[in-house]
């Protein structure tokens, strides 16, 4: 009989907590809805006790999503479990995910606990969580570097206490496929009550082996895999969802397993994550990279033209990559535009469509063709942003070989128009200096990147900045065919987010 592999997606938890990938609540909600369309089995929505913002996001996702389990992460303390349950109690299918480290390295240096104390802690926590739900996952952090017999002992105790899933993470990305498969098989064989729970794995990609380790563990008996879209996650990332799903799908004759994933939503999910975070996927990334389905070598092109299967093991349409994309232009009406938005998965209220349509018209005046990527960029910019405190009204820059780079900027701040002019080493520096002067902010620019959304010199530039002020870090994003304008928008978006975060944390403190 073919076994189902449970897809546990942790893009919004492990992925979101990695540098540069933080999302606000609206963005997380939007992405969770996409994960539901992708038909993952479990969405790990966050770590509610880590911050008020995380709690709120998990709670809203729990409300919104109905066909997928929603998991919340917790350490073994009552406070953590209370926060996790508080955030997911209204989910249609809630899951509490409790973890504690089990390797001697972590026991000695981090927890300063003995093995028997760790077992009692885990059992106590699971027993407490059972008051709220029967759906409990237990993770042995740093499992791959833990003593294998101790792993079996703690899993046995966890299952007896009521854990329905036990997860074996390769937290530090240290395992080798054959070794990890052996460990999974050992745990399966030496944990007496393992038949009462699902065995799960959670791999990291520090040695580039996350996918290989996860696949090997499936063969050895794991039936849940913890993955992220585009493989984002701590350090080198987590196992990538699309790689596991497409490996099982493409090699189903060899690997006798299936998932419930709707593969046609793989590319849209990957793409939405890029849109939200502003961080592109490496071009040669398996499955979802820009080059994954392009054939450059003449001999390959010739083969593919004669018969696809000569050099292509998957069809781009299987992952939802449409090869003939509909192009809109300046004569496209609101109706066609709305249809296209719907086709891309955005069912938006009329007033939001009006706002984006307005921006679309402006863009269509400057460009001949507007493709899906452009439309999604507009959606990301218009819908997924925090309320503006600072708004860009006017920007004029002077630059070039003999000019002193100068920027004249007009901003609207809480409804009042302010303007100034300033210099810099280049036009972007001049623009940022002037905006900082007008807004009276003193944030540090930690990161600046610019990408073009599509090919061609008239493509939209997508600028991502990372800012830090008073210990608060945030991203800012902006799109425009003019890269200086895109940079200004990204910088102002970042300042808006900083201000938003600052006002929120202030109201939390005073509440
Ligand atoms: Zn992890």
PDB file of N, CA and C in Angstrom, residues 17-114:
ATOM      1  N   UNK A  17      11.613  33.285  10.984  1.00  0.00           N
ATOM      2  CA  UNK A  17      12.514  33.793  12.032  1.00  0.00           C
ATOM      3  C   UNK A  17      13.950  33.946  11.527  1.00  0.00           C
ATOM      4  N   UNK A  18      14.212  33.549  10.274  1.00  0.00           N
ATOM      5  CA  UNK A  18      15.580  33.702   9.764  1.00  0.00           C
ATOM      6  C   UNK A  18      15.785  35.125   9.235  1.00  0.00           C
ATOM      7  N   UNK A  19      17.051  35.579   9.238  1.00  0.00           N
ATOM      8  CA  UNK A  19      17.325  36.987   8.942  1.00  0.00           C
ATOM      9  C   UNK A  19      16.767  37.447   7.594  1.00  0.00           C
ATOM     10  N   UNK A  20      16.086  38.579   7.599  1.00  0.00           N
ATOM     11  CA  UNK A  20      15.595  39.170   6.362  1.00  0.00           C
ATOM     12  C   UNK A  20      14.225  38.691   5.937  1.00  0.00           C
ATOM     13  N   UNK A  21      13.706  37.647   6.584  1.00  0.00           N
ATOM     14  CA  UNK A  21      12.441  37.071   6.124  1.00  0.00           C
ATOM     15  C   UNK A  21      11.247  37.447   7.007  1.00  0.00           C
ATOM     16  N   UNK A  22      11.412  38.395   7.916  1.00  0.00           N
ATOM     17  CA  UNK A  22      10.296  38.676   8.809  1.00  0.00           C
ATOM     18  C   UNK A  22       9.126  39.280   8.033  1.00  0.00           C
ATOM     19  N   UNK A  23       7.932  38.900   8.437  1.00  0.00           N
ATOM     20  CA  UNK A  23       6.712  39.351   7.759  1.00  0.00           C
ATOM     21  C   UNK A  23       5.779  39.970   8.785  1.00  0.00           C
ATOM     22  N   UNK A  24       4.939  40.885   8.311  1.00  0.00           N
ATOM     23  CA  UNK A  24       3.943  41.417   9.238  1.00  0.00           C
ATOM     24  C   UNK A  24       2.701  40.516   9.203  1.00  0.00           C
ATOM     25  N   UNK A  25       1.729  40.810  10.080  1.00  0.00           N
ATOM     26  CA  UNK A  25       0.578  39.920  10.218  1.00  0.00           C
ATOM     27  C   UNK A  25      -0.201  39.768   8.909  1.00  0.00           C
ATOM     28  N   UNK A  26      -0.402  40.878   8.199  1.00  0.00           N
ATOM     29  CA  UNK A  26      -1.164  40.797   6.942  1.00  0.00           C
ATOM     30  C   UNK A  26      -0.458  39.901   5.946  1.00  0.00           C
ATOM     31  N   UNK A  27       0.853  40.010   5.893  1.00  0.00           N
ATOM     32  CA  UNK A  27       1.630  39.186   4.966  1.00  0.00           C
ATOM     33  C   UNK A  27       1.557  37.707   5.349  1.00  0.00           C
ATOM     34  N   UNK A  28       1.641  37.440   6.657  1.00  0.00           N
ATOM     35  CA  UNK A  28       1.559  36.053   7.115  1.00  0.00           C
ATOM     36  C   UNK A  28       0.195  35.442   6.778  1.00  0.00           C
ATOM     37  N   UNK A  29      -0.856  36.236   6.973  1.00  0.00           N
ATOM     38  CA  UNK A  29      -2.210  35.756   6.677  1.00  0.00           C
ATOM     39  C   UNK A  29      -2.350  35.419   5.206  1.00  0.00           C
ATOM     40  N   UNK A  30      -1.823  36.304   4.394  1.00  0.00           N
ATOM     41  CA  UNK A  30      -1.892  36.112   2.962  1.00  0.00           C
ATOM     42  C   UNK A  30      -1.155  34.829   2.568  1.00  0.00           C
ATOM     43  N   UNK A  31      -0.002  34.631   3.178  1.00  0.00           N
ATOM     44  CA  UNK A  31       0.794  33.453   2.835  1.00  0.00           C
ATOM     45  C   UNK A  31       0.125  32.172   3.360  1.00  0.00           C
ATOM     46  N   UNK A  32      -0.479  32.250   4.536  1.00  0.00           N
ATOM     47  CA  UNK A  32      -1.165  31.084   5.099  1.00  0.00           C
ATOM     48  C   UNK A  32      -2.308  30.646   4.182  1.00  0.00           C
ATOM     49  N   UNK A  33      -3.013  31.629   3.612  1.00  0.00           N
ATOM     50  CA  UNK A  33      -4.107  31.295   2.688  1.00  0.00           C
ATOM     51  C   UNK A  33      -3.548  30.567   1.462  1.00  0.00           C
ATOM     52  N   UNK A  34      -2.369  30.984   1.023  1.00  0.00           N
ATOM     53  CA  UNK A  34      -1.737  30.312  -0.113  1.00  0.00           C
ATOM     54  C   UNK A  34      -1.322  28.875   0.255  1.00  0.00           C
ATOM     55  N   UNK A  35      -0.832  28.694   1.487  1.00  0.00           N
ATOM     56  CA  UNK A  35      -0.443  27.344   1.933  1.00  0.00           C
ATOM     57  C   UNK A  35      -1.654  26.418   1.971  1.00  0.00           C
ATOM     58  N   UNK A  36      -2.805  26.995   2.285  1.00  0.00           N
ATOM     59  CA  UNK A  36      -4.036  26.200   2.300  1.00  0.00           C
ATOM     60  C   UNK A  36      -4.380  25.753   0.876  1.00  0.00           C
ATOM     61  N   UNK A  37      -4.178  26.660  -0.074  1.00  0.00           N
ATOM     62  CA  UNK A  37      -4.410  26.306  -1.483  1.00  0.00           C
ATOM     63  C   UNK A  37      -3.431  25.238  -1.957  1.00  0.00           C
ATOM     64  N   UNK A  38      -2.211  25.334  -1.441  1.00  0.00           N
ATOM     65  CA  UNK A  38      -1.175  24.357  -1.795  1.00  0.00           C
ATOM     66  C   UNK A  38      -1.503  22.991  -1.190  1.00  0.00           C
ATOM     67  N   UNK A  39      -2.390  23.020  -0.218  1.00  0.00           N
ATOM     68  CA  UNK A  39      -2.853  21.810   0.479  1.00  0.00           C
ATOM     69  C   UNK A  39      -1.768  21.116   1.306  1.00  0.00           C
ATOM     70  N   UNK A  40      -1.026  21.918   2.054  1.00  0.00           N
ATOM     71  CA  UNK A  40      -0.132  21.304   3.045  1.00  0.00           C
ATOM     72  C   UNK A  40      -1.036  20.707   4.125  1.00  0.00           C
ATOM     73  N   UNK A  41      -0.521  19.799   4.927  1.00  0.00           N
ATOM     74  CA  UNK A  41      -1.341  19.193   5.971  1.00  0.00           C
ATOM     75  C   UNK A  41      -1.332  20.008   7.252  1.00  0.00           C
ATOM     76  N   UNK A  42      -0.155  20.580   7.572  1.00  0.00           N
ATOM     77  CA  UNK A  42      -0.016  21.358   8.798  1.00  0.00           C
ATOM     78  C   UNK A  42       0.714  22.661   8.480  1.00  0.00           C
ATOM     79  N   UNK A  43       0.192  23.763   9.017  1.00  0.00           N
ATOM     80  CA  UNK A  43       0.902  25.038   8.935  1.00  0.00           C
ATOM     81  C   UNK A  43       1.436  25.345  10.330  1.00  0.00           C
ATOM     82  N   UNK A  44       2.757  25.401  10.482  1.00  0.00           N
ATOM     83  CA  UNK A  44       3.273  25.885  11.757  1.00  0.00           C
ATOM     84  C   UNK A  44       3.281  27.408  11.642  1.00  0.00           C
ATOM     85  N   UNK A  45       2.362  28.048  12.379  1.00  0.00           N
ATOM     86  CA  UNK A  45       2.104  29.469  12.149  1.00  0.00           C
ATOM     87  C   UNK A  45       3.021  30.388  12.933  1.00  0.00           C
ATOM     88  N   UNK A  46       3.689  29.876  13.981  1.00  0.00           N
ATOM     89  CA  UNK A  46       4.586  30.742  14.729  1.00  0.00           C
ATOM     90  C   UNK A  46       4.877  30.196  16.119  1.00  0.00           C
ATOM     91  N   UNK A  47       5.462  31.075  16.911  1.00  0.00           N
ATOM     92  CA  UNK A  47       5.933  30.743  18.260  1.00  0.00           C
ATOM     93  C   UNK A  47       5.301  31.780  19.188  1.00  0.00           C
ATOM     94  N   UNK A  48       4.025  31.576  19.567  1.00  0.00           N
ATOM     95  CA  UNK A  48       3.240  32.636  20.214  1.00  0.00           C
ATOM     96  C   UNK A  48       3.877  33.285  21.445  1.00  0.00           C
ATOM     97  N   UNK A  49       4.661  32.533  22.229  1.00  0.00           N
ATOM     98  CA  UNK A  49       5.214  33.155  23.433  1.00  0.00           C
ATOM     99  C   UNK A  49       6.412  34.045  23.116  1.00  0.00           C
ATOM    100  N   UNK A  50       6.894  34.011  21.872  1.00  0.00           N
ATOM    101  CA  UNK A  50       8.099  34.786  21.569  1.00  0.00           C
ATOM    102  C   UNK A  50       7.828  36.287  21.483  1.00  0.00           C
ATOM    103  N   UNK A  51       6.637  36.690  21.052  1.00  0.00           N
ATOM    104  CA  UNK A  51       6.305  38.121  21.022  1.00  0.00           C
ATOM    105  C   UNK A  51       4.807  38.301  20.846  1.00  0.00           C
ATOM    106  N   UNK A  52       4.333  39.495  21.201  1.00  0.00           N
ATOM    107  CA  UNK A  52       2.911  39.786  21.052  1.00  0.00           C
ATOM    108  C   UNK A  52       2.514  39.744  19.579  1.00  0.00           C
ATOM    109  N   UNK A  53       3.413  40.188  18.726  1.00  0.00           N
ATOM    110  CA  UNK A  53       3.146  40.185  17.288  1.00  0.00           C
ATOM    111  C   UNK A  53       2.972  38.772  16.763  1.00  0.00           C
ATOM    112  N   UNK A  54       3.829  37.858  17.236  1.00  0.00           N
ATOM    113  CA  UNK A  54       3.737  36.472  16.809  1.00  0.00           C
ATOM    114  C   UNK A  54       2.427  35.850  17.284  1.00  0.00           C
ATOM    115  N   UNK A  55       2.070  36.140  18.526  1.00  0.00           N
ATOM    116  CA  UNK A  55       0.819  35.619  19.083  1.00  0.00           C
ATOM    117  C   UNK A  55      -0.355  36.048  18.206  1.00  0.00           C
ATOM    118  N   UNK A  56      -0.390  37.333  17.881  1.00  0.00           N
ATOM    119  CA  UNK A  56      -1.498  37.875  17.104  1.00  0.00           C
ATOM    120  C   UNK A  56      -1.569  37.230  15.714  1.00  0.00           C
ATOM    121  N   UNK A  57      -0.403  37.060  15.087  1.00  0.00           N
ATOM    122  CA  UNK A  57      -0.382  36.473  13.743  1.00  0.00           C
ATOM    123  C   UNK A  57      -0.890  35.031  13.777  1.00  0.00           C
ATOM    124  N   UNK A  58      -0.430  34.265  14.771  1.00  0.00           N
ATOM    125  CA  UNK A  58      -0.869  32.870  14.869  1.00  0.00           C
ATOM    126  C   UNK A  58      -2.380  32.816  15.093  1.00  0.00           C
ATOM    127  N   UNK A  59      -2.857  33.696  15.956  1.00  0.00           N
ATOM    128  CA  UNK A  59      -4.287  33.728  16.257  1.00  0.00           C
ATOM    129  C   UNK A  59      -5.117  34.039  15.009  1.00  0.00           C
ATOM    130  N   UNK A  60      -4.635  34.997  14.227  1.00  0.00           N
ATOM    131  CA  UNK A  60      -5.396  35.364  13.030  1.00  0.00           C
ATOM    132  C   UNK A  60      -5.351  34.256  11.983  1.00  0.00           C
ATOM    133  N   UNK A  61      -4.212  33.592  11.875  1.00  0.00           N
ATOM    134  CA  UNK A  61      -4.116  32.464  10.931  1.00  0.00           C
ATOM    135  C   UNK A  61      -5.054  31.344  11.379  1.00  0.00           C
ATOM    136  N   UNK A  62      -5.076  31.080  12.696  1.00  0.00           N
ATOM    137  CA  UNK A  62      -5.957  30.033  13.234  1.00  0.00           C
ATOM    138  C   UNK A  62      -7.423  30.318  12.891  1.00  0.00           C
ATOM    139  N   UNK A  63      -7.778  31.597  12.886  1.00  0.00           N
ATOM    140  CA  UNK A  63      -9.138  32.002  12.535  1.00  0.00           C
ATOM    141  C   UNK A  63      -9.422  31.793  11.067  1.00  0.00           C
ATOM    142  N   UNK A  64      -8.430  32.145  10.251  1.00  0.00           N
ATOM    143  CA  UNK A  64      -8.651  32.229   8.811  1.00  0.00           C
ATOM    144  C   UNK A  64      -8.657  30.862   8.125  1.00  0.00           C
ATOM    145  N   UNK A  65      -7.742  29.991   8.558  1.00  0.00           N
ATOM    146  CA  UNK A  65      -7.524  28.731   7.862  1.00  0.00           C
ATOM    147  C   UNK A  65      -8.473  27.674   8.411  1.00  0.00           C
ATOM    148  N   UNK A  66      -9.124  26.903   7.516  1.00  0.00           N
ATOM    149  CA  UNK A  66     -10.057  25.921   8.069  1.00  0.00           C
ATOM    150  C   UNK A  66      -9.779  24.482   7.654  1.00  0.00           C
ATOM    151  N   UNK A  67      -9.101  24.299   6.528  1.00  0.00           N
ATOM    152  CA  UNK A  67      -8.913  22.927   6.043  1.00  0.00           C
ATOM    153  C   UNK A  67      -7.558  22.324   6.410  1.00  0.00           C
ATOM    154  N   UNK A  68      -6.753  23.088   7.114  1.00  0.00           N
ATOM    155  CA  UNK A  68      -5.391  22.666   7.410  1.00  0.00           C
ATOM    156  C   UNK A  68      -5.191  22.741   8.925  1.00  0.00           C
ATOM    157  N   UNK A  69      -4.365  21.849   9.453  1.00  0.00           N
ATOM    158  CA  UNK A  69      -4.028  21.961  10.880  1.00  0.00           C
ATOM    159  C   UNK A  69      -3.151  23.194  11.094  1.00  0.00           C
ATOM    160  N   UNK A  70      -3.359  23.860  12.227  1.00  0.00           N
ATOM    161  CA  UNK A  70      -2.510  24.998  12.559  1.00  0.00           C
ATOM    162  C   UNK A  70      -1.738  24.655  13.836  1.00  0.00           C
ATOM    163  N   UNK A  71      -0.405  24.642  13.705  1.00  0.00           N
ATOM    164  CA  UNK A  71       0.442  24.305  14.850  1.00  0.00           C
ATOM    165  C   UNK A  71       1.078  25.557  15.434  1.00  0.00           C
ATOM    166  N   UNK A  72       1.245  25.559  16.763  1.00  0.00           N
ATOM    167  CA  UNK A  72       1.958  26.646  17.431  1.00  0.00           C
ATOM    168  C   UNK A  72       3.071  26.017  18.257  1.00  0.00           C
ATOM    169  N   UNK A  73       4.245  26.644  18.221  1.00  0.00           N
ATOM    170  CA  UNK A  73       5.418  26.108  18.902  1.00  0.00           C
ATOM    171  C   UNK A  73       5.466  26.564  20.367  1.00  0.00           C
ATOM    172  N   UNK A  74       5.965  25.703  21.241  1.00  0.00           N
ATOM    173  CA  UNK A  74       6.094  26.044  22.653  1.00  0.00           C
ATOM    174  C   UNK A  74       7.283  25.309  23.259  1.00  0.00           C
ATOM    175  N   UNK A  75       7.965  25.967  24.191  1.00  0.00           N
ATOM    176  CA  UNK A  75       8.928  25.234  25.008  1.00  0.00           C
ATOM    177  C   UNK A  75       8.129  24.451  26.044  1.00  0.00           C
ATOM    178  N   UNK A  76       8.825  23.823  27.009  1.00  0.00           N
ATOM    179  CA  UNK A  76       8.090  22.939  27.925  1.00  0.00           C
ATOM    180  C   UNK A  76       7.425  23.680  29.092  1.00  0.00           C
ATOM    181  N   UNK A  77       7.542  25.017  29.126  1.00  0.00           N
ATOM    182  CA  UNK A  77       6.951  25.737  30.263  1.00  0.00           C
ATOM    183  C   UNK A  77       5.448  25.917  30.093  1.00  0.00           C
ATOM    184  N   UNK A  78       4.742  26.040  31.236  1.00  0.00           N
ATOM    185  CA  UNK A  78       3.296  26.270  31.216  1.00  0.00           C
ATOM    186  C   UNK A  78       2.960  27.551  30.456  1.00  0.00           C
ATOM    187  N   UNK A  79       3.771  28.607  30.673  1.00  0.00           N
ATOM    188  CA  UNK A  79       3.514  29.906  30.033  1.00  0.00           C
ATOM    189  C   UNK A  79       3.530  29.750  28.514  1.00  0.00           C
ATOM    190  N   UNK A  80       4.524  29.006  28.032  1.00  0.00           N
ATOM    191  CA  UNK A  80       4.626  28.807  26.582  1.00  0.00           C
ATOM    192  C   UNK A  80       3.427  28.030  26.046  1.00  0.00           C
ATOM    193  N   UNK A  81       3.040  27.005  26.777  1.00  0.00           N
ATOM    194  CA  UNK A  81       1.925  26.168  26.310  1.00  0.00           C
ATOM    195  C   UNK A  81       0.618  26.949  26.377  1.00  0.00           C
ATOM    196  N   UNK A  82       0.468  27.749  27.435  1.00  0.00           N
ATOM    197  CA  UNK A  82      -0.726  28.600  27.534  1.00  0.00           C
ATOM    198  C   UNK A  82      -0.794  29.570  26.356  1.00  0.00           C
ATOM    199  N   UNK A  83       0.354  30.173  26.032  1.00  0.00           N
ATOM    200  CA  UNK A  83       0.381  31.127  24.910  1.00  0.00           C
ATOM    201  C   UNK A  83       0.063  30.410  23.602  1.00  0.00           C
ATOM    202  N   UNK A  84       0.654  29.220  23.420  1.00  0.00           N
ATOM    203  CA  UNK A  84       0.400  28.469  22.183  1.00  0.00           C
ATOM    204  C   UNK A  84      -1.092  28.151  22.054  1.00  0.00           C
ATOM    205  N   UNK A  85      -1.657  27.640  23.141  1.00  0.00           N
ATOM    206  CA  UNK A  85      -3.080  27.278  23.090  1.00  0.00           C
ATOM    207  C   UNK A  85      -3.960  28.518  22.935  1.00  0.00           C
ATOM    208  N   UNK A  86      -3.595  29.580  23.647  1.00  0.00           N
ATOM    209  CA  UNK A  86      -4.355  30.832  23.535  1.00  0.00           C
ATOM    210  C   UNK A  86      -4.446  31.297  22.092  1.00  0.00           C
ATOM    211  N   UNK A  87      -3.366  31.084  21.348  1.00  0.00           N
ATOM    212  CA  UNK A  87      -3.340  31.569  19.959  1.00  0.00           C
ATOM    213  C   UNK A  87      -4.087  30.657  18.994  1.00  0.00           C
ATOM    214  N   UNK A  88      -4.115  29.338  19.275  1.00  0.00           N
ATOM    215  CA  UNK A  88      -4.701  28.424  18.273  1.00  0.00           C
ATOM    216  C   UNK A  88      -6.024  27.793  18.699  1.00  0.00           C
ATOM    217  N   UNK A  89      -6.514  28.164  19.880  1.00  0.00           N
ATOM    218  CA  UNK A  89      -7.683  27.421  20.389  1.00  0.00           C
ATOM    219  C   UNK A  89      -8.901  27.509  19.472  1.00  0.00           C
ATOM    220  N   UNK A  90      -8.976  28.564  18.655  1.00  0.00           N
ATOM    221  CA  UNK A  90     -10.132  28.660  17.773  1.00  0.00           C
ATOM    222  C   UNK A  90      -9.895  28.081  16.392  1.00  0.00           C
ATOM    223  N   UNK A  91      -8.757  27.461  16.200  1.00  0.00           N
ATOM    224  CA  UNK A  91      -8.483  26.827  14.901  1.00  0.00           C
ATOM    225  C   UNK A  91      -9.400  25.620  14.728  1.00  0.00           C
ATOM    226  N   UNK A  92      -9.741  25.327  13.470  1.00  0.00           N
ATOM    227  CA  UNK A  92     -10.561  24.145  13.194  1.00  0.00           C
ATOM    228  C   UNK A  92      -9.809  22.881  13.610  1.00  0.00           C
ATOM    229  N   UNK A  93      -8.474  22.889  13.373  1.00  0.00           N
ATOM    230  CA  UNK A  93      -7.653  21.726  13.720  1.00  0.00           C
ATOM    231  C   UNK A  93      -6.358  22.196  14.376  1.00  0.00           C
ATOM    232  N   UNK A  94      -6.380  22.457  15.693  1.00  0.00           N
ATOM    233  CA  UNK A  94      -5.182  22.969  16.356  1.00  0.00           C
ATOM    234  C   UNK A  94      -4.175  21.873  16.716  1.00  0.00           C
ATOM    235  N   UNK A  95      -2.903  22.249  16.754  1.00  0.00           N
ATOM    236  CA  UNK A  95      -1.857  21.315  17.197  1.00  0.00           C
ATOM    237  C   UNK A  95      -0.850  22.087  18.059  1.00  0.00           C
ATOM    238  N   UNK A  96      -0.541  21.552  19.223  1.00  0.00           N
ATOM    239  CA  UNK A  96       0.508  22.160  20.046  1.00  0.00           C
ATOM    240  C   UNK A  96       1.811  21.403  19.787  1.00  0.00           C
ATOM    241  N   UNK A  97       2.853  22.157  19.502  1.00  0.00           N
ATOM    242  CA  UNK A  97       4.151  21.566  19.171  1.00  0.00           C
ATOM    243  C   UNK A  97       5.153  21.937  20.274  1.00  0.00           C
ATOM    244  N   UNK A  98       5.502  20.938  21.090  1.00  0.00           N
ATOM    245  CA  UNK A  98       6.379  21.180  22.239  1.00  0.00           C
ATOM    246  C   UNK A  98       7.777  20.653  21.934  1.00  0.00           C
ATOM    247  N   UNK A  99       8.791  21.440  22.282  1.00  0.00           N
ATOM    248  CA  UNK A  99      10.145  20.930  22.032  1.00  0.00           C
ATOM    249  C   UNK A  99      11.053  21.133  23.244  1.00  0.00           C
ATOM    250  N   UNK A 100      12.034  20.232  23.337  1.00  0.00           N
ATOM    251  CA  UNK A 100      13.120  20.387  24.313  1.00  0.00           C
ATOM    252  C   UNK A 100      14.340  19.679  23.721  1.00  0.00           C
ATOM    253  N   UNK A 101      15.525  20.199  24.045  1.00  0.00           N
ATOM    254  CA  UNK A 101      16.738  19.616  23.479  1.00  0.00           C
ATOM    255  C   UNK A 101      17.072  18.290  24.158  1.00  0.00           C
ATOM    256  N   UNK A 102      17.665  17.376  23.390  1.00  0.00           N
ATOM    257  CA  UNK A 102      17.973  16.053  23.937  1.00  0.00           C
ATOM    258  C   UNK A 102      19.443  15.653  23.798  1.00  0.00           C
ATOM    259  N   UNK A 103      20.245  16.455  23.077  1.00  0.00           N
ATOM    260  CA  UNK A 103      21.659  16.067  22.920  1.00  0.00           C
ATOM    261  C   UNK A 103      22.431  16.446  24.178  1.00  0.00           C
ATOM    262  N   UNK A 104      23.489  15.699  24.447  1.00  0.00           N
ATOM    263  CA  UNK A 104      24.302  16.008  25.631  1.00  0.00           C
ATOM    264  C   UNK A 104      24.905  17.411  25.550  1.00  0.00           C
ATOM    265  N   UNK A 105      25.285  17.824  24.352  1.00  0.00           N
ATOM    266  CA  UNK A 105      25.847  19.173  24.184  1.00  0.00           C
ATOM    267  C   UNK A 105      24.850  20.214  24.695  1.00  0.00           C
ATOM    268  N   UNK A 106      23.582  20.074  24.282  1.00  0.00           N
ATOM    269  CA  UNK A 106      22.565  21.039  24.713  1.00  0.00           C
ATOM    270  C   UNK A 106      22.225  20.876  26.199  1.00  0.00           C
ATOM    271  N   UNK A 107      22.198  19.631  26.674  1.00  0.00           N
ATOM    272  CA  UNK A 107      21.862  19.390  28.078  1.00  0.00           C
ATOM    273  C   UNK A 107      22.896  20.041  28.997  1.00  0.00           C
ATOM    274  N   UNK A 108      24.182  19.867  28.621  1.00  0.00           N
ATOM    275  CA  UNK A 108      25.242  20.398  29.479  1.00  0.00           C
ATOM    276  C   UNK A 108      25.375  21.912  29.380  1.00  0.00           C
ATOM    277  N   UNK A 109      25.398  22.416  28.148  1.00  0.00           N
ATOM    278  CA  UNK A 109      25.756  23.822  27.972  1.00  0.00           C
ATOM    279  C   UNK A 109      24.578  24.767  27.921  1.00  0.00           C
ATOM    280  N   UNK A 110      23.399  24.278  27.537  1.00  0.00           N
ATOM    281  CA  UNK A 110      22.266  25.183  27.389  1.00  0.00           C
ATOM    282  C   UNK A 110      21.258  24.985  28.503  1.00  0.00           C
ATOM    283  N   UNK A 111      20.776  23.734  28.674  1.00  0.00           N
ATOM    284  CA  UNK A 111      19.717  23.493  29.652  1.00  0.00           C
ATOM    285  C   UNK A 111      20.258  23.286  31.064  1.00  0.00           C
ATOM    286  N   UNK A 112      21.519  22.824  31.166  1.00  0.00           N
ATOM    287  CA  UNK A 112      22.099  22.430  32.447  1.00  0.00           C
ATOM    288  C   UNK A 112      21.150  21.494  33.196  1.00  0.00           C
ATOM    289  N   UNK A 113      20.752  20.443  32.511  1.00  0.00           N
ATOM    290  CA  UNK A 113      19.829  19.460  33.087  1.00  0.00           C
ATOM    291  C   UNK A 113      20.360  18.055  32.817  1.00  0.00           C
ATOM    292  N   UNK A 114      19.929  17.106  33.677  1.00  0.00           N
ATOM    293  CA  UNK A 114      20.263  15.703  33.433  1.00  0.00           C
ATOM    294  C   UNK A 114      19.211  15.100  32.506  1.00  0.00           C
TER     295      UNK A 114
END
